[in-house]
Every structure is written in structure tokens, then in C-alpha cells.
JSON list of N, CA and C in Angstrom, two decimals:
[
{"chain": "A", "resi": 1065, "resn": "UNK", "atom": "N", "xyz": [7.14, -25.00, 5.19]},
{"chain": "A", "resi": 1065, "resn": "UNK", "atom": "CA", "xyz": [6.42, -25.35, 3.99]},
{"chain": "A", "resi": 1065, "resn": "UNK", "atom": "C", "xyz": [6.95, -26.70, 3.52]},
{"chain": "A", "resi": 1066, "resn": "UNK", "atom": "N", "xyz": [6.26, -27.74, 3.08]},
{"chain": "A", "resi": 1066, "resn": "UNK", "atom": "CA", "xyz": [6.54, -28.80, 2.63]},
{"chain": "A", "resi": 1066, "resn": "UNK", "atom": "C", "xyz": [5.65, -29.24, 1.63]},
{"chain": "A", "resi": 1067, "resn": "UNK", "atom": "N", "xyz": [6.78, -29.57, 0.30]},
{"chain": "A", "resi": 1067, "resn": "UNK", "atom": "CA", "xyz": [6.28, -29.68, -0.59]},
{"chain": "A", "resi": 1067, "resn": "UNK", "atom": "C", "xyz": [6.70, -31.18, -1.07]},
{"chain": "A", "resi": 1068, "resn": "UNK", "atom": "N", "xyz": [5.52, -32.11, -2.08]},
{"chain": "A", "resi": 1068, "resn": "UNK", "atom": "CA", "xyz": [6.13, -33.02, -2.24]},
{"chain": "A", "resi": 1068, "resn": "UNK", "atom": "C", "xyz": [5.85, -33.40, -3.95]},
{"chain": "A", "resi": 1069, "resn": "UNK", "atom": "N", "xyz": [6.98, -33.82, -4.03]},
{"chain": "A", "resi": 1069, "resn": "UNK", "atom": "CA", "xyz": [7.66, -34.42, -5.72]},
{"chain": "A", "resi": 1069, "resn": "UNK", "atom": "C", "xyz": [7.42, -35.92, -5.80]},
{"chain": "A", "resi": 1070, "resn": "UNK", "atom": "N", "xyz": [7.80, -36.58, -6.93]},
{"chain": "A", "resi": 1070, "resn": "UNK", "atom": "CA", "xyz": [8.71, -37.17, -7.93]},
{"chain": "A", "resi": 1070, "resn": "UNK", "atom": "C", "xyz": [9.56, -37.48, -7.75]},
{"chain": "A", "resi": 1071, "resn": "UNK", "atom": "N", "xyz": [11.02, -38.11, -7.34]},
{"chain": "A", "resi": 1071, "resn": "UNK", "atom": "CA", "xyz": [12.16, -38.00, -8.19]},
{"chain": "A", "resi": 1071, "resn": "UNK", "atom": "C", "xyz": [12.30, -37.51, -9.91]},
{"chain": "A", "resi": 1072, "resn": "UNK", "atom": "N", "xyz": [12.90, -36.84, -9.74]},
{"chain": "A", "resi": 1072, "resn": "UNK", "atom": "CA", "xyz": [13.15, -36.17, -11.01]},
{"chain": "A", "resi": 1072, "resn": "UNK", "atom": "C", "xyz": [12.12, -34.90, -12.13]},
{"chain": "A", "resi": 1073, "resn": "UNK", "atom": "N", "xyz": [11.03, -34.72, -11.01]},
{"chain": "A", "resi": 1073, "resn": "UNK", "atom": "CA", "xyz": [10.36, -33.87, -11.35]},
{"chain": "A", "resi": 1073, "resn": "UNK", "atom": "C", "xyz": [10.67, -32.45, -11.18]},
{"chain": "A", "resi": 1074, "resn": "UNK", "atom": "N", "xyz": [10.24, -31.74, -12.57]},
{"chain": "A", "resi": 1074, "resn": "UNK", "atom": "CA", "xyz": [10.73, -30.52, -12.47]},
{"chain": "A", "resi": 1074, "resn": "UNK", "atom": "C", "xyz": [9.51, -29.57, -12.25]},
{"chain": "A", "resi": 1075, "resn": "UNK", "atom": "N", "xyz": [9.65, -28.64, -11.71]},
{"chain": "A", "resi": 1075, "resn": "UNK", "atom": "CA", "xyz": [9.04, -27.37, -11.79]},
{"chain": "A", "resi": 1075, "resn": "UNK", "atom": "C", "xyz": [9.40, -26.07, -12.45]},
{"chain": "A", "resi": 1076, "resn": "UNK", "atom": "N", "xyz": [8.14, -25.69, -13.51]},
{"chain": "A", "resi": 1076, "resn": "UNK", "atom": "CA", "xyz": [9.03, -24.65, -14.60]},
{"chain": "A", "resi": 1076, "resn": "UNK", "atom": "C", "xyz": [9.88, -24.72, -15.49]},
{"chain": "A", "resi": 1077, "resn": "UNK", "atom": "N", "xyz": [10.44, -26.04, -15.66]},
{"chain": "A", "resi": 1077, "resn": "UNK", "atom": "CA", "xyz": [11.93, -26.43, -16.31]},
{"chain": "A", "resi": 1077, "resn": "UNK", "atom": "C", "xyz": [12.99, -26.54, -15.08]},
{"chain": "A", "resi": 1078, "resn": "UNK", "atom": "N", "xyz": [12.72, -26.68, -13.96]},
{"chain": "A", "resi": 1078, "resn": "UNK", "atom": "CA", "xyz": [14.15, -26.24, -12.91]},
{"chain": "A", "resi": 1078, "resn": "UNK", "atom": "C", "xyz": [14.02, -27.46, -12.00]},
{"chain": "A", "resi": 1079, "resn": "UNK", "atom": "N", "xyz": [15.15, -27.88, -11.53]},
{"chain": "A", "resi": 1079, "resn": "UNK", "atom": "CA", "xyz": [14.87, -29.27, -10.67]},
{"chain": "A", "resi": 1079, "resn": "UNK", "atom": "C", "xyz": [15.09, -28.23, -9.44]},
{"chain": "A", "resi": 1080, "resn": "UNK", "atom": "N", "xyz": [14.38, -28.53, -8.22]},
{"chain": "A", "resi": 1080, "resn": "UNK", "atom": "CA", "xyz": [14.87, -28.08, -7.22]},
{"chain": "A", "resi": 1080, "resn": "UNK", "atom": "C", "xyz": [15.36, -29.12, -6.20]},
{"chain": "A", "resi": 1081, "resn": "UNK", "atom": "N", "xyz": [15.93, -28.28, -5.36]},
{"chain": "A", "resi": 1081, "resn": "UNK", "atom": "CA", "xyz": [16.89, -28.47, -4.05]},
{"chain": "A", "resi": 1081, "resn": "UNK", "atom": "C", "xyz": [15.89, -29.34, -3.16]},
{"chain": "A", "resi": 1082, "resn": "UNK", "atom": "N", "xyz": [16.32, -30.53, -2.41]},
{"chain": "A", "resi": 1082, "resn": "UNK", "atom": "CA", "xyz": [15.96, -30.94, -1.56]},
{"chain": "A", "resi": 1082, "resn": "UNK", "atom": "C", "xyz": [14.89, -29.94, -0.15]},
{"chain": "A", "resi": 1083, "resn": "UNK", "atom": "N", "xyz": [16.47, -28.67, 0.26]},
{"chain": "A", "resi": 1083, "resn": "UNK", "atom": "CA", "xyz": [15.82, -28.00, 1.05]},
{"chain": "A", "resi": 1083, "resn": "UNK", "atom": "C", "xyz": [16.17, -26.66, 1.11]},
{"chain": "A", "resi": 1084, "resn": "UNK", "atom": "N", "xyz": [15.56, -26.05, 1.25]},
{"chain": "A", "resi": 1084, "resn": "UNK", "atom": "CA", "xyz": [15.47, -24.35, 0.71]},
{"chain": "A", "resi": 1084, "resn": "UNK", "atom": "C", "xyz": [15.64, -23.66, 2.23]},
{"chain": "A", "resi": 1085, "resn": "UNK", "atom": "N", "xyz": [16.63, -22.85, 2.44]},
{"chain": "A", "resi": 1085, "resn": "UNK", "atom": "CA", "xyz": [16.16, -21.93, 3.98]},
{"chain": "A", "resi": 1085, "resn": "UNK", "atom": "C", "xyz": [16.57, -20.72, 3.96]},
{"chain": "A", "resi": 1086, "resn": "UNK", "atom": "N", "xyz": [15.82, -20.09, 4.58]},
{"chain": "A", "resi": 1086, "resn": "UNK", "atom": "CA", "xyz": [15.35, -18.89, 5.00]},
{"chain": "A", "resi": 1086, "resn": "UNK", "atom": "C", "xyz": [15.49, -18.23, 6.20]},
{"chain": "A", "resi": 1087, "resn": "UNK", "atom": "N", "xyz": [16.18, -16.96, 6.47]},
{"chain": "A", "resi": 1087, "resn": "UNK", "atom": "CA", "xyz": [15.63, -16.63, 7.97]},
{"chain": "A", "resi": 1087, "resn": "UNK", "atom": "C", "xyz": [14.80, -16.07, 7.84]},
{"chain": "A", "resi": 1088, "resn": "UNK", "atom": "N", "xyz": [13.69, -16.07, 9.26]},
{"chain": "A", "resi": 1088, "resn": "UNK", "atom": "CA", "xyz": [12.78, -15.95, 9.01]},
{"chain": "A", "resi": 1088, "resn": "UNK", "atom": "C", "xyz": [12.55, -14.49, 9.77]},
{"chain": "A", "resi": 1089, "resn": "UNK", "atom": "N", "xyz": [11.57, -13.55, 9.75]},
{"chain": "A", "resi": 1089, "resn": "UNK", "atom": "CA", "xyz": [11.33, -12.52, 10.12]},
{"chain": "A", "resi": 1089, "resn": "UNK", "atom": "C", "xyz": [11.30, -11.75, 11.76]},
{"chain": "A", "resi": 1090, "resn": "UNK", "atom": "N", "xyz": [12.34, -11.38, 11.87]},
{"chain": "A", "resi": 1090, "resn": "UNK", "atom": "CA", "xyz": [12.59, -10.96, 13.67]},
{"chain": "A", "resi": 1090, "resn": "UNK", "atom": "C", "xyz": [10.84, -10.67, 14.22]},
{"chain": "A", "resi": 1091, "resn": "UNK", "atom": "N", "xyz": [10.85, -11.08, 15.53]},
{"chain": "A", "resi": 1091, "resn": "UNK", "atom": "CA", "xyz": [9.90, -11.25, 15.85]},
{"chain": "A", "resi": 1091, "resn": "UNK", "atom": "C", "xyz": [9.11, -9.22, 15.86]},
{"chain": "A", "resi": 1092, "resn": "UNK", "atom": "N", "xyz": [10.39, -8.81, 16.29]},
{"chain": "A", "resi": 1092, "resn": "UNK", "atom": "CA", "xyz": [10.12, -6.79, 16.51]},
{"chain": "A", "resi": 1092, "resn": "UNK", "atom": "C", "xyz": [9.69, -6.20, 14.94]},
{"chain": "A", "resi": 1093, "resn": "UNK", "atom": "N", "xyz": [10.23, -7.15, 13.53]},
{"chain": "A", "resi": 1093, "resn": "UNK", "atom": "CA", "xyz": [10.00, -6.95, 12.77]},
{"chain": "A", "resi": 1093, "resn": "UNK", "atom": "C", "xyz": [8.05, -7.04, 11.89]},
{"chain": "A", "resi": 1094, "resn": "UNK", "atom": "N", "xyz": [7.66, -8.22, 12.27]},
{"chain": "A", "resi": 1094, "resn": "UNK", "atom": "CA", "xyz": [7.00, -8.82, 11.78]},
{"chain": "A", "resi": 1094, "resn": "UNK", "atom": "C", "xyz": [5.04, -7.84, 12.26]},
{"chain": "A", "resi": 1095, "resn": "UNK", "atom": "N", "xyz": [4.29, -7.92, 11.42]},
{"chain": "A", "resi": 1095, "resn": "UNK", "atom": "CA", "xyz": [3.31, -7.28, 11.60]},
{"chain": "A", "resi": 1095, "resn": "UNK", "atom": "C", "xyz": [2.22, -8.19, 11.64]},
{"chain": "A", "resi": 1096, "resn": "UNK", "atom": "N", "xyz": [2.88, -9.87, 11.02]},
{"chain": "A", "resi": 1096, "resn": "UNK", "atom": "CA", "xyz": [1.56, -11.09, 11.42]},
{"chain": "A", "resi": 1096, "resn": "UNK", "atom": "C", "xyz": [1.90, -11.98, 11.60]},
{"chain": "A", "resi": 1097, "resn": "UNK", "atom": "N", "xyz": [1.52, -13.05, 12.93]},
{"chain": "A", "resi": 1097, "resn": "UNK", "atom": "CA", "xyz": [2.05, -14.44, 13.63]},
{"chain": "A", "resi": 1097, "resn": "UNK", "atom": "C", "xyz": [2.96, -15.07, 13.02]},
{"chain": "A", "resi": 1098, "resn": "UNK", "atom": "N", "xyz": [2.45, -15.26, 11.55]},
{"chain": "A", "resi": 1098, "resn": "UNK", "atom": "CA", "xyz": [2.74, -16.40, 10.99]},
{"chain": "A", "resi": 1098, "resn": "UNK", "atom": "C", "xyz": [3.41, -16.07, 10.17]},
{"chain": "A", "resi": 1099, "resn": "UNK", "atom": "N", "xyz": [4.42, -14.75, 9.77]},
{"chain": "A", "resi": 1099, "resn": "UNK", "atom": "CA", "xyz": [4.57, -14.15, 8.56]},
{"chain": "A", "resi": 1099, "resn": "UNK", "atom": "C", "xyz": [5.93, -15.00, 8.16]},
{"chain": "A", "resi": 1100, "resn": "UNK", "atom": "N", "xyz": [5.82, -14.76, 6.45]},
{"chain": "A", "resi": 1100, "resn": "UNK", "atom": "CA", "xyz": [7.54, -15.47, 5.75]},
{"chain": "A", "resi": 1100, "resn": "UNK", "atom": "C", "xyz": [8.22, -14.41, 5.23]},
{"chain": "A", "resi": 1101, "resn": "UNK", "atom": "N", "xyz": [9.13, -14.79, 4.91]},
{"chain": "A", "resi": 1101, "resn": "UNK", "atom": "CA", "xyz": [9.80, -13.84, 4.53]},
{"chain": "A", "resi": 1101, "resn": "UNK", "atom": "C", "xyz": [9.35, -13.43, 2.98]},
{"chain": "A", "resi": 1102, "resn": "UNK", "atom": "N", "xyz": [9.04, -12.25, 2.62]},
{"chain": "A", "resi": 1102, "resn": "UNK", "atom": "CA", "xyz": [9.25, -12.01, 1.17]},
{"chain": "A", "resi": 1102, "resn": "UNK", "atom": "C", "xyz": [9.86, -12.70, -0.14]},
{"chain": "A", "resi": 1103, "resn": "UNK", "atom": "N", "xyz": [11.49, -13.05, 0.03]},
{"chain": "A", "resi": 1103, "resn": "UNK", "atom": "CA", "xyz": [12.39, -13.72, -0.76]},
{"chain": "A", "resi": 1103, "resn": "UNK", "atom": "C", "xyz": [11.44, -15.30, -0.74]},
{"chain": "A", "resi": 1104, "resn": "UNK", "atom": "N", "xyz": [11.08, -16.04, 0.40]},
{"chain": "A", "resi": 1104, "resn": "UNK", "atom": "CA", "xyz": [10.35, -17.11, 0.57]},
{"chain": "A", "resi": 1104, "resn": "UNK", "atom": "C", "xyz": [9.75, -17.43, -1.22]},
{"chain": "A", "resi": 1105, "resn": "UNK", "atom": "N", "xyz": [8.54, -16.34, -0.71]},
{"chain": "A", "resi": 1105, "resn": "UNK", "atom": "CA", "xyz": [7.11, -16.51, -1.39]},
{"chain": "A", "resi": 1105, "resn": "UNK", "atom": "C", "xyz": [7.76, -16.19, -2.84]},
{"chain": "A", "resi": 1106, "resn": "UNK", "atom": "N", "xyz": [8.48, -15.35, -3.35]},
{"chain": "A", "resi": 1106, "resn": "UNK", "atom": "CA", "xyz": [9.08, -14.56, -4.61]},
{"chain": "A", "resi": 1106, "resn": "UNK", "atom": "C", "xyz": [9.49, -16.10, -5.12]},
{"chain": "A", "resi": 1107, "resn": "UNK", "atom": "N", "xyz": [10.52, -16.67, -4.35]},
{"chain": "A", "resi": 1107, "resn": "UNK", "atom": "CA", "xyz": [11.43, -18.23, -4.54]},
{"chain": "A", "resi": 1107, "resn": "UNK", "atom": "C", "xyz": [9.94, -19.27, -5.00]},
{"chain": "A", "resi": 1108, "resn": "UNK", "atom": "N", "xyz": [9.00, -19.24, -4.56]},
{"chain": "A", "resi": 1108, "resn": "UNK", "atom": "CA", "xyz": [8.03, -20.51, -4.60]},
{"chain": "A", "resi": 1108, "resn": "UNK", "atom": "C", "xyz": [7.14, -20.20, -5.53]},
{"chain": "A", "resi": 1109, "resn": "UNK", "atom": "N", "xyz": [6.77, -18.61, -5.85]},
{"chain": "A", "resi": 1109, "resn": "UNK", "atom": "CA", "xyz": [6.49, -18.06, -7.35]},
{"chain": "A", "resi": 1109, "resn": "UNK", "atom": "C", "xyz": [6.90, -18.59, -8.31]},
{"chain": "A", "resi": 1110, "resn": "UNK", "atom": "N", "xyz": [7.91, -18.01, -8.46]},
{"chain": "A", "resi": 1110, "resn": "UNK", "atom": "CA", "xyz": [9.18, -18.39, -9.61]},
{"chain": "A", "resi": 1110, "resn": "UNK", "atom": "C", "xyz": [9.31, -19.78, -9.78]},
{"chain": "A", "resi": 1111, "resn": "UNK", "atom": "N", "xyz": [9.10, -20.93, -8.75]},
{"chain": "A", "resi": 1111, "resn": "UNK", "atom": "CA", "xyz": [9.34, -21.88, -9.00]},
{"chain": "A", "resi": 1111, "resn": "UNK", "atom": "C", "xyz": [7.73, -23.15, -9.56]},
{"chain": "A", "resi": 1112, "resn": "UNK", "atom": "N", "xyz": [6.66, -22.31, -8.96]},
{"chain": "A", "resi": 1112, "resn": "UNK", "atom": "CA", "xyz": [5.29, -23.11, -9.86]},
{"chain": "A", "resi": 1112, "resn": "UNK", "atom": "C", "xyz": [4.39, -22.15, -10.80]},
{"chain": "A", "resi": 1113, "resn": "UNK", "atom": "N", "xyz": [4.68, -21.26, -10.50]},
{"chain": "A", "resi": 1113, "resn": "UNK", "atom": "CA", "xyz": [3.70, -19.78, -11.36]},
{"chain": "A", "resi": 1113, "resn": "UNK", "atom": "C", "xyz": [4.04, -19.61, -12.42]},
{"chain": "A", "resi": 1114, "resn": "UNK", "atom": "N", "xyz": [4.30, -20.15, -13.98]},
{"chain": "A", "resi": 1114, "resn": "UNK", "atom": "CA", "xyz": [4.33, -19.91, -14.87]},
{"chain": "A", "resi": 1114, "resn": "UNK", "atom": "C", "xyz": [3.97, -18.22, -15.46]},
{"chain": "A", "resi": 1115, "resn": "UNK", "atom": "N", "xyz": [4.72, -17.49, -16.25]},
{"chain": "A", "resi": 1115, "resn": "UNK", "atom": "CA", "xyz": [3.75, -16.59, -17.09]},
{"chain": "A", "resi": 1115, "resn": "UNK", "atom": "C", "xyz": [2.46, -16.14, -17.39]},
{"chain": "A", "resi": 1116, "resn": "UNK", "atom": "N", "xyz": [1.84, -15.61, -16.90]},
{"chain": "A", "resi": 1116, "resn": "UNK", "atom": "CA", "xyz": [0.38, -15.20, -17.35]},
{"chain": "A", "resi": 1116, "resn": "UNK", "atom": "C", "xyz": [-0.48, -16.46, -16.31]},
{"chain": "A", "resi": 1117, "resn": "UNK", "atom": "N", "xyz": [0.10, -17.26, -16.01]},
{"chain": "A", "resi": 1117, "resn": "UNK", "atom": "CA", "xyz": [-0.83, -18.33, -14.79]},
{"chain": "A", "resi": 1117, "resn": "UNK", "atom": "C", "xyz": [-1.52, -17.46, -13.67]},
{"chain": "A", "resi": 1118, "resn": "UNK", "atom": "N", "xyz": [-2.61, -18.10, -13.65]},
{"chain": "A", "resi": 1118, "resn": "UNK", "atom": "CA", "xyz": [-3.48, -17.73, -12.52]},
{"chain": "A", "resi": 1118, "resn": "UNK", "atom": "C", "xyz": [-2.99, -18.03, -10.95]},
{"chain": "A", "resi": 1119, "resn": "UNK", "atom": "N", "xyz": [-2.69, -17.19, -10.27]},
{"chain": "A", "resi": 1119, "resn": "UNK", "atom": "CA", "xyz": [-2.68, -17.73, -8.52]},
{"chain": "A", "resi": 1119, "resn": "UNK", "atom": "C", "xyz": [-3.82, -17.76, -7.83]},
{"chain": "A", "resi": 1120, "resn": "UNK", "atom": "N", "xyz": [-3.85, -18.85, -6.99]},
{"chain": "A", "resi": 1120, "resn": "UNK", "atom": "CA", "xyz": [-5.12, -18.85, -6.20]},
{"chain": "A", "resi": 1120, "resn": "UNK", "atom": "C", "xyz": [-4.55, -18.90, -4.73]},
{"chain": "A", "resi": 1121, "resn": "UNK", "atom": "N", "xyz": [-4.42, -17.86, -3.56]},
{"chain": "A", "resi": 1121, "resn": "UNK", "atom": "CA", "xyz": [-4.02, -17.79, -2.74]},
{"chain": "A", "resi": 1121, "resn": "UNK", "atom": "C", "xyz": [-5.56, -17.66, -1.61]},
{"chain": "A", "resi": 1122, "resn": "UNK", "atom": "N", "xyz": [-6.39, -18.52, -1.40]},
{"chain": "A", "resi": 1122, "resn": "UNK", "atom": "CA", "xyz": [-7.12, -18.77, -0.62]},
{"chain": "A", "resi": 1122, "resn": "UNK", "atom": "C", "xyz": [-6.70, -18.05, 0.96]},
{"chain": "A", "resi": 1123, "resn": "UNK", "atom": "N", "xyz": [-5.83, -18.31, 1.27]},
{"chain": "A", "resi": 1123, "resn": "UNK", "atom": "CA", "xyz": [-5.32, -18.38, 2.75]},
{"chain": "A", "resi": 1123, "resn": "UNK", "atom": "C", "xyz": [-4.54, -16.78, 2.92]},
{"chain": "A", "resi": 1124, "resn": "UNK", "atom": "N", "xyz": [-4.35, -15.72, 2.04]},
{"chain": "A", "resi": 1124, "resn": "UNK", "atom": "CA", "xyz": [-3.41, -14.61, 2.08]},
{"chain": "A", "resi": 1124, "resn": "UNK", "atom": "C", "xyz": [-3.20, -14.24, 2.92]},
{"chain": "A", "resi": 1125, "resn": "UNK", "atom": "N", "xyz": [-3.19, -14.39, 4.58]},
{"chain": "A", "resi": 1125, "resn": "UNK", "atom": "CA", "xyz": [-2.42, -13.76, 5.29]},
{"chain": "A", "resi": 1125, "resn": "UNK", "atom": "C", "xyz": [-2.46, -12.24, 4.88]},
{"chain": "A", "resi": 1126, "resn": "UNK", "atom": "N", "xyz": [-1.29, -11.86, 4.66]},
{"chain": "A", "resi": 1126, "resn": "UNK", "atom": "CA", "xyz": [-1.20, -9.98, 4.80]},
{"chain": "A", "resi": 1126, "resn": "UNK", "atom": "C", "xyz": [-1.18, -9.78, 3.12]},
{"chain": "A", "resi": 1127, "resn": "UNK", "atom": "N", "xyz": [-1.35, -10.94, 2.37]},
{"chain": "A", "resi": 1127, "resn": "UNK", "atom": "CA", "xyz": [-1.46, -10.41, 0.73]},
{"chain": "A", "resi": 1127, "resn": "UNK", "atom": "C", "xyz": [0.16, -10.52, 0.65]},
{"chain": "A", "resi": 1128, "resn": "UNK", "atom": "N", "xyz": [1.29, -10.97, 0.43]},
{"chain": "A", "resi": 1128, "resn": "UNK", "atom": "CA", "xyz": [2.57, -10.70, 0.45]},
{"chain": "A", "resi": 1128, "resn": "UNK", "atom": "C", "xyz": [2.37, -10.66, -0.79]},
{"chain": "A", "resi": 1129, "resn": "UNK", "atom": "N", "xyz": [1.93, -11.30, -1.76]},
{"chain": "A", "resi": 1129, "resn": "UNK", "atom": "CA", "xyz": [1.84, -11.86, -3.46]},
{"chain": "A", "resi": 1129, "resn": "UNK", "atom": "C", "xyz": [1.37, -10.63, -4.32]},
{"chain": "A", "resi": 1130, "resn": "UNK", "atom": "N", "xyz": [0.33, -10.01, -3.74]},
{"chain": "A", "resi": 1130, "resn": "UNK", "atom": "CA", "xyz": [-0.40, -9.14, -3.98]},
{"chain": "A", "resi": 1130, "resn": "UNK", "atom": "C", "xyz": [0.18, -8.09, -4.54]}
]
């Protein structure tokens, strides 16, 4: 995932980290190609989804958000 800023722009009130990582889901684990990890999507919530804000997840994959 690549996201792009500002210098000095915040999201939510929170400056974030250059680079965020994750392991990602054992392959014996996983139930779709492309899947992220849970903690991922929860982390990228929290960091543009305001309170009561609307998500628009066009692309849902397996619904993780859902």
C-alpha cells in the first residue's frame, strides 16, 4: 500500500511513520490471493476514518472492514 503526503501532514491529529510493516498472511493461512492482514486495515482505519465518517470500500475483497 502506498500512500502519499505533505511533509508535515497529519492524519486524524497523528503524524505518521514513514513506513509501517506487517507480516503478512501465511500462504496455508489465507482464504484470498491478495489478502492483508487484519491489524493492516484496523492501522489505516484508525488512521483516515474519523468518527461517524463514511467508508467507501469499492474494491472489498473478502469485506475485512465489514
Amino acid at each position: 500500500m502506498v500512500i502519499g503526503k505533505r511533509p508535515g501532514t497529519k492524519f486524524n491529529g497523528k503524524n505518521i511513520h514513514n513506513l509501517i510493516e506487517y507480516k503478512s498472511t501465511s500462504p496455508q493461512e489465507r482464504i484470498h490471493p491478495t489478502q492483508k492482514p487484519v491489524a493492516v486495515i484496523e492501522q489505516m482505519i484508525e488512521y483516515f476514518i474519523k468518527e461517524q465518517d463514511l467508508l467507501l470500500y469499492p474494491f472489498a475483497g473478502i469485506a475485512t472492514s465489514v
